[in-house]
GROMACS .gro file of N, CA and C in nm:
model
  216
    1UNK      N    1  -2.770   0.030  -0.597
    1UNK     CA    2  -2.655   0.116  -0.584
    1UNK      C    3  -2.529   0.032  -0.597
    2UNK      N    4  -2.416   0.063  -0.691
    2UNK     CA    5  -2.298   0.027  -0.708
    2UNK      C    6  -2.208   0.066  -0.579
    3UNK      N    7  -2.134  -0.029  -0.512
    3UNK     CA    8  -2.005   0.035  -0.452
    3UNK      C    9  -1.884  -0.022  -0.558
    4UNK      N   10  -1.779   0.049  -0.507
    4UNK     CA   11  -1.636   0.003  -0.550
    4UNK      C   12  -1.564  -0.069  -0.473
    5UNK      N   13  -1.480  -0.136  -0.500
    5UNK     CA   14  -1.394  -0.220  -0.348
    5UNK      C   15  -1.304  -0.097  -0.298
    6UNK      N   16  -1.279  -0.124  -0.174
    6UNK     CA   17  -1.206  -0.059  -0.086
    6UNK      C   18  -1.083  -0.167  -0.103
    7UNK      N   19  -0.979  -0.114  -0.134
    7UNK     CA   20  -0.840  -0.167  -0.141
    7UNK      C   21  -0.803  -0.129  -0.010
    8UNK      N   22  -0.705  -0.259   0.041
    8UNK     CA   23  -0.587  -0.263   0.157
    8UNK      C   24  -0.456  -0.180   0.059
    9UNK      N   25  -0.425  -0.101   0.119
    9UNK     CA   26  -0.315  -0.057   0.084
    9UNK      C   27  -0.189  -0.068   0.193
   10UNK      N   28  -0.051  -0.094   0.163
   10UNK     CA   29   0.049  -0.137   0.270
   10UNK      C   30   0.131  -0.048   0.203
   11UNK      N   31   0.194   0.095   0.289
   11UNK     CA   32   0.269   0.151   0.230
   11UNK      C   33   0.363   0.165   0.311
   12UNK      N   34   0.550   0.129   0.301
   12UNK     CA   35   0.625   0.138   0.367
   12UNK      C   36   0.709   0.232   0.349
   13UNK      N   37   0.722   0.332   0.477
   13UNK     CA   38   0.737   0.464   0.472
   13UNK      C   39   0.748   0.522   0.619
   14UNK      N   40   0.900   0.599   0.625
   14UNK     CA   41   0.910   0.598   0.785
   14UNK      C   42   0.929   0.747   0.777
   15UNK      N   43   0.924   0.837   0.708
   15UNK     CA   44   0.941   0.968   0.722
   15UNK      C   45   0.806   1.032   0.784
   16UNK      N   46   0.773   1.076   0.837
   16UNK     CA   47   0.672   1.135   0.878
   16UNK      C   48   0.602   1.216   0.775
   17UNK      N   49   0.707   1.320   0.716
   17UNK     CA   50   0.660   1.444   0.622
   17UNK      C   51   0.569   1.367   0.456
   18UNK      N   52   0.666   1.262   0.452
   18UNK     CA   53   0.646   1.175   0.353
   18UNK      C   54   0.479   1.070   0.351
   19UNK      N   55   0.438   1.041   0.464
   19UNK     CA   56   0.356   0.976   0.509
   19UNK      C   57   0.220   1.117   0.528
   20UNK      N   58   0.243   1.175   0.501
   20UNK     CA   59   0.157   1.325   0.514
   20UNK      C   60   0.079   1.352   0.376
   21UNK      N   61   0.197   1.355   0.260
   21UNK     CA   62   0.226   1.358   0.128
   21UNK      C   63   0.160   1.306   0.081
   22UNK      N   64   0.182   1.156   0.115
   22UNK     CA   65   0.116   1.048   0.060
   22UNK      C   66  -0.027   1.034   0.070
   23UNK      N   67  -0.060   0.991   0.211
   23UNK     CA   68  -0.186   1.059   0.233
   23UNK      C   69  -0.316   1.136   0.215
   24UNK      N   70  -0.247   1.237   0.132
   24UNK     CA   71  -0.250   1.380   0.109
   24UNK      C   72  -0.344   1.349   0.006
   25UNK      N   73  -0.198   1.269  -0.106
   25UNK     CA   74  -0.221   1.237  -0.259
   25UNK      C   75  -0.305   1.131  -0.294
   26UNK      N   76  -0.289   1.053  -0.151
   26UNK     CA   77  -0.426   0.884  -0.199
   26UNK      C   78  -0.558   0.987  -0.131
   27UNK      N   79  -0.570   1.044  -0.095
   27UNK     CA   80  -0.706   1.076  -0.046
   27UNK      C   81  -0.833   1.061  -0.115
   28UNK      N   82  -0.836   1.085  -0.183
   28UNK     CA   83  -0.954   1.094  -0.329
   28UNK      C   84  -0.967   0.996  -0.339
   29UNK      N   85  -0.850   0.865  -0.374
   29UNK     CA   86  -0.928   0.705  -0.409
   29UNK      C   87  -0.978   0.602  -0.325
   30UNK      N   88  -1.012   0.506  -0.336
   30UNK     CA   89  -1.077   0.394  -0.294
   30UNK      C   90  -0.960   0.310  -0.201
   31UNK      N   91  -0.889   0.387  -0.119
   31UNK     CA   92  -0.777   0.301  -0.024
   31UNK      C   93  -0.759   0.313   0.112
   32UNK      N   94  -0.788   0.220   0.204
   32UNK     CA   95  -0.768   0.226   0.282
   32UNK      C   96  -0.592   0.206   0.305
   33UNK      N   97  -0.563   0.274   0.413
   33UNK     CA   98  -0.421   0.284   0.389
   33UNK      C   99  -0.354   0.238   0.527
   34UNK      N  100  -0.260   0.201   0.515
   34UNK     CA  101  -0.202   0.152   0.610
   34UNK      C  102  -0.016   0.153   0.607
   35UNK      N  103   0.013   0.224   0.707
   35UNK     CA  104   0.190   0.286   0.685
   35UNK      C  105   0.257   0.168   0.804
   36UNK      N  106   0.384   0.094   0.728
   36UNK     CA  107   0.488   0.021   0.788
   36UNK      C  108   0.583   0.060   0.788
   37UNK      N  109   0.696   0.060   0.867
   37UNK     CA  110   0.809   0.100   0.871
   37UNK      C  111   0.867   0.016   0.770
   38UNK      N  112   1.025   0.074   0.716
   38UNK     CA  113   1.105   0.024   0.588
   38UNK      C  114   1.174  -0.078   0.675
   39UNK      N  115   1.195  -0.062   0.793
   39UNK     CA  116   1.234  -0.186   0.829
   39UNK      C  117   1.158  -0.322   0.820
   40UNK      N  118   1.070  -0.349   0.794
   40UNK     CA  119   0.964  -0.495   0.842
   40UNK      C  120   0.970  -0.499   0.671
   41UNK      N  121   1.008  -0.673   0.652
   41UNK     CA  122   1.049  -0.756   0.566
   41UNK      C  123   0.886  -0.735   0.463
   42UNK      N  124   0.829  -0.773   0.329
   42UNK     CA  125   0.738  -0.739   0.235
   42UNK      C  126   0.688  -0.910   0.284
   43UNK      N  127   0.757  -1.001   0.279
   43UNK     CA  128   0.753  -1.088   0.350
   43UNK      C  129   0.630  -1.135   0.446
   44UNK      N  130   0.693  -1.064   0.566
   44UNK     CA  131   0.610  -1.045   0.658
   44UNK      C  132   0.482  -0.937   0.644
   45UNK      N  133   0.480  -0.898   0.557
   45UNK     CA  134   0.339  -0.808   0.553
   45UNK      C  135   0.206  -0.914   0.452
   46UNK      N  136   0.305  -0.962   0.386
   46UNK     CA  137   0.217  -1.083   0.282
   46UNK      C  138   0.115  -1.137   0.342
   47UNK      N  139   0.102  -1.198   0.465
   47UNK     CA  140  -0.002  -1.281   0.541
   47UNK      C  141  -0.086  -1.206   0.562
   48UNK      N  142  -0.093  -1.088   0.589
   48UNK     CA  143  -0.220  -0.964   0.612
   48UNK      C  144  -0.275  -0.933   0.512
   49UNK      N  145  -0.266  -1.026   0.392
   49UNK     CA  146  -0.358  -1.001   0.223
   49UNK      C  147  -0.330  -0.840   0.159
   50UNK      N  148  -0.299  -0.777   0.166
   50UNK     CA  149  -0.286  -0.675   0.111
   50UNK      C  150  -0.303  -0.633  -0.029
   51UNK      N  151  -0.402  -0.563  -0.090
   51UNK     CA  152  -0.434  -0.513  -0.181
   51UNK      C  153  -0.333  -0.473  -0.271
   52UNK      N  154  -0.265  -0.369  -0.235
   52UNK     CA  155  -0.128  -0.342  -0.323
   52UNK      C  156  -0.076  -0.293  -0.180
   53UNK      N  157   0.100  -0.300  -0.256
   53UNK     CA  158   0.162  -0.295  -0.142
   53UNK      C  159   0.279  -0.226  -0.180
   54UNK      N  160   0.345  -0.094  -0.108
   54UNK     CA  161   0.381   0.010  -0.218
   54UNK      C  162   0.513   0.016  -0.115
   55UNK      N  163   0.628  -0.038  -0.222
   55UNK     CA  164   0.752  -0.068  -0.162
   55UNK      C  165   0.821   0.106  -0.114
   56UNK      N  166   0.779   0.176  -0.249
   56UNK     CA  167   0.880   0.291  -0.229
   56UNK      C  168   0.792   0.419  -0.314
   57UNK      N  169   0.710   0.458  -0.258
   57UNK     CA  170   0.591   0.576  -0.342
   57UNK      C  171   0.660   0.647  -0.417
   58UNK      N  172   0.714   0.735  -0.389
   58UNK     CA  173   0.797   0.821  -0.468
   58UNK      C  174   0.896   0.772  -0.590
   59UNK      N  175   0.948   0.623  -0.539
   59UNK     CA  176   0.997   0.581  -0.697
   59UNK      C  177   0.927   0.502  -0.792
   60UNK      N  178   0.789   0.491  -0.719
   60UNK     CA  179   0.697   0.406  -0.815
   60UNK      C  180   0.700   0.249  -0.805
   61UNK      N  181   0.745   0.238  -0.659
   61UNK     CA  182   0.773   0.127  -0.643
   61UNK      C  183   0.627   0.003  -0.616
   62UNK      N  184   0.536  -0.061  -0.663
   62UNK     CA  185   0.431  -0.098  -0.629
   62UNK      C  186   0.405  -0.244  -0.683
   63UNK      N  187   0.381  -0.314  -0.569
   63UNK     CA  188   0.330  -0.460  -0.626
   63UNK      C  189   0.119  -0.470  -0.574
   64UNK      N  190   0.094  -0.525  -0.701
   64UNK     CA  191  -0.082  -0.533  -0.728
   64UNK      C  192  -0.089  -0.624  -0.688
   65UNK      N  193  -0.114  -0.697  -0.563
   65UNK     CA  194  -0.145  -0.821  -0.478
   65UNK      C  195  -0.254  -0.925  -0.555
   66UNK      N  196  -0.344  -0.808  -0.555
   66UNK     CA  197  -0.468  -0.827  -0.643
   66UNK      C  198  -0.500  -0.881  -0.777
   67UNK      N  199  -0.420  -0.876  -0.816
   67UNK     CA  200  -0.376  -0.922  -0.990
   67UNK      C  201  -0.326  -1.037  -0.970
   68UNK      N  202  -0.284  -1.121  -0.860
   68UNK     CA  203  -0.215  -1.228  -0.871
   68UNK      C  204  -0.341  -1.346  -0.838
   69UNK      N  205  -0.317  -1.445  -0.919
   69UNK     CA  206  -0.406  -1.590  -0.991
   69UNK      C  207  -0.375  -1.660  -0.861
   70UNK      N  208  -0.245  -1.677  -0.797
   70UNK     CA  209  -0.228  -1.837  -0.689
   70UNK      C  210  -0.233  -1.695  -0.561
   71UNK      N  211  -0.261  -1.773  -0.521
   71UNK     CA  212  -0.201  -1.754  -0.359
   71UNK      C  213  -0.068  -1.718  -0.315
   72UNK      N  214  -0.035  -1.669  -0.273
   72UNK     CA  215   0.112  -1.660  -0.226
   72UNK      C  216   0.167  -1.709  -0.105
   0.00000   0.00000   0.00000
């Protein structure tokens, strides 16, 4: 039997209604998800490895952790 990876997902997002939405809309894929407030630096989320890490959902804002060759 094949699995797929389960992605870390880091999505920063302080609206409640918005965090519902989102939710809503990743449900179906392979993500575990995880909501930060817009205050806490991308920075500081880096050390927790994160799969992709989704600055701003609604404007398409998204960095692929995963795609990157060095270390950060």
């Amino acid at each position: 039997m094949e699995t797929s990876k389960l992605f870390k997902v880091f999505i920063l997002e302080d609206n409640v209604n918005n965090i519902k939405t989102i939710t809503r809309e990743l449900s179906g894929k392979n993500y575990n998800l995880h909501f930060f407030s817009k205050d806490n630096s991308v920075l500081d989320l880096l050390p927790f490895n994160p799969d992709i890490l989704i600055h701003d959902y609604f404007k398409k804002k998204v960095t692929n952790c995963y795609e990157w060759n060095i270390a950060y």
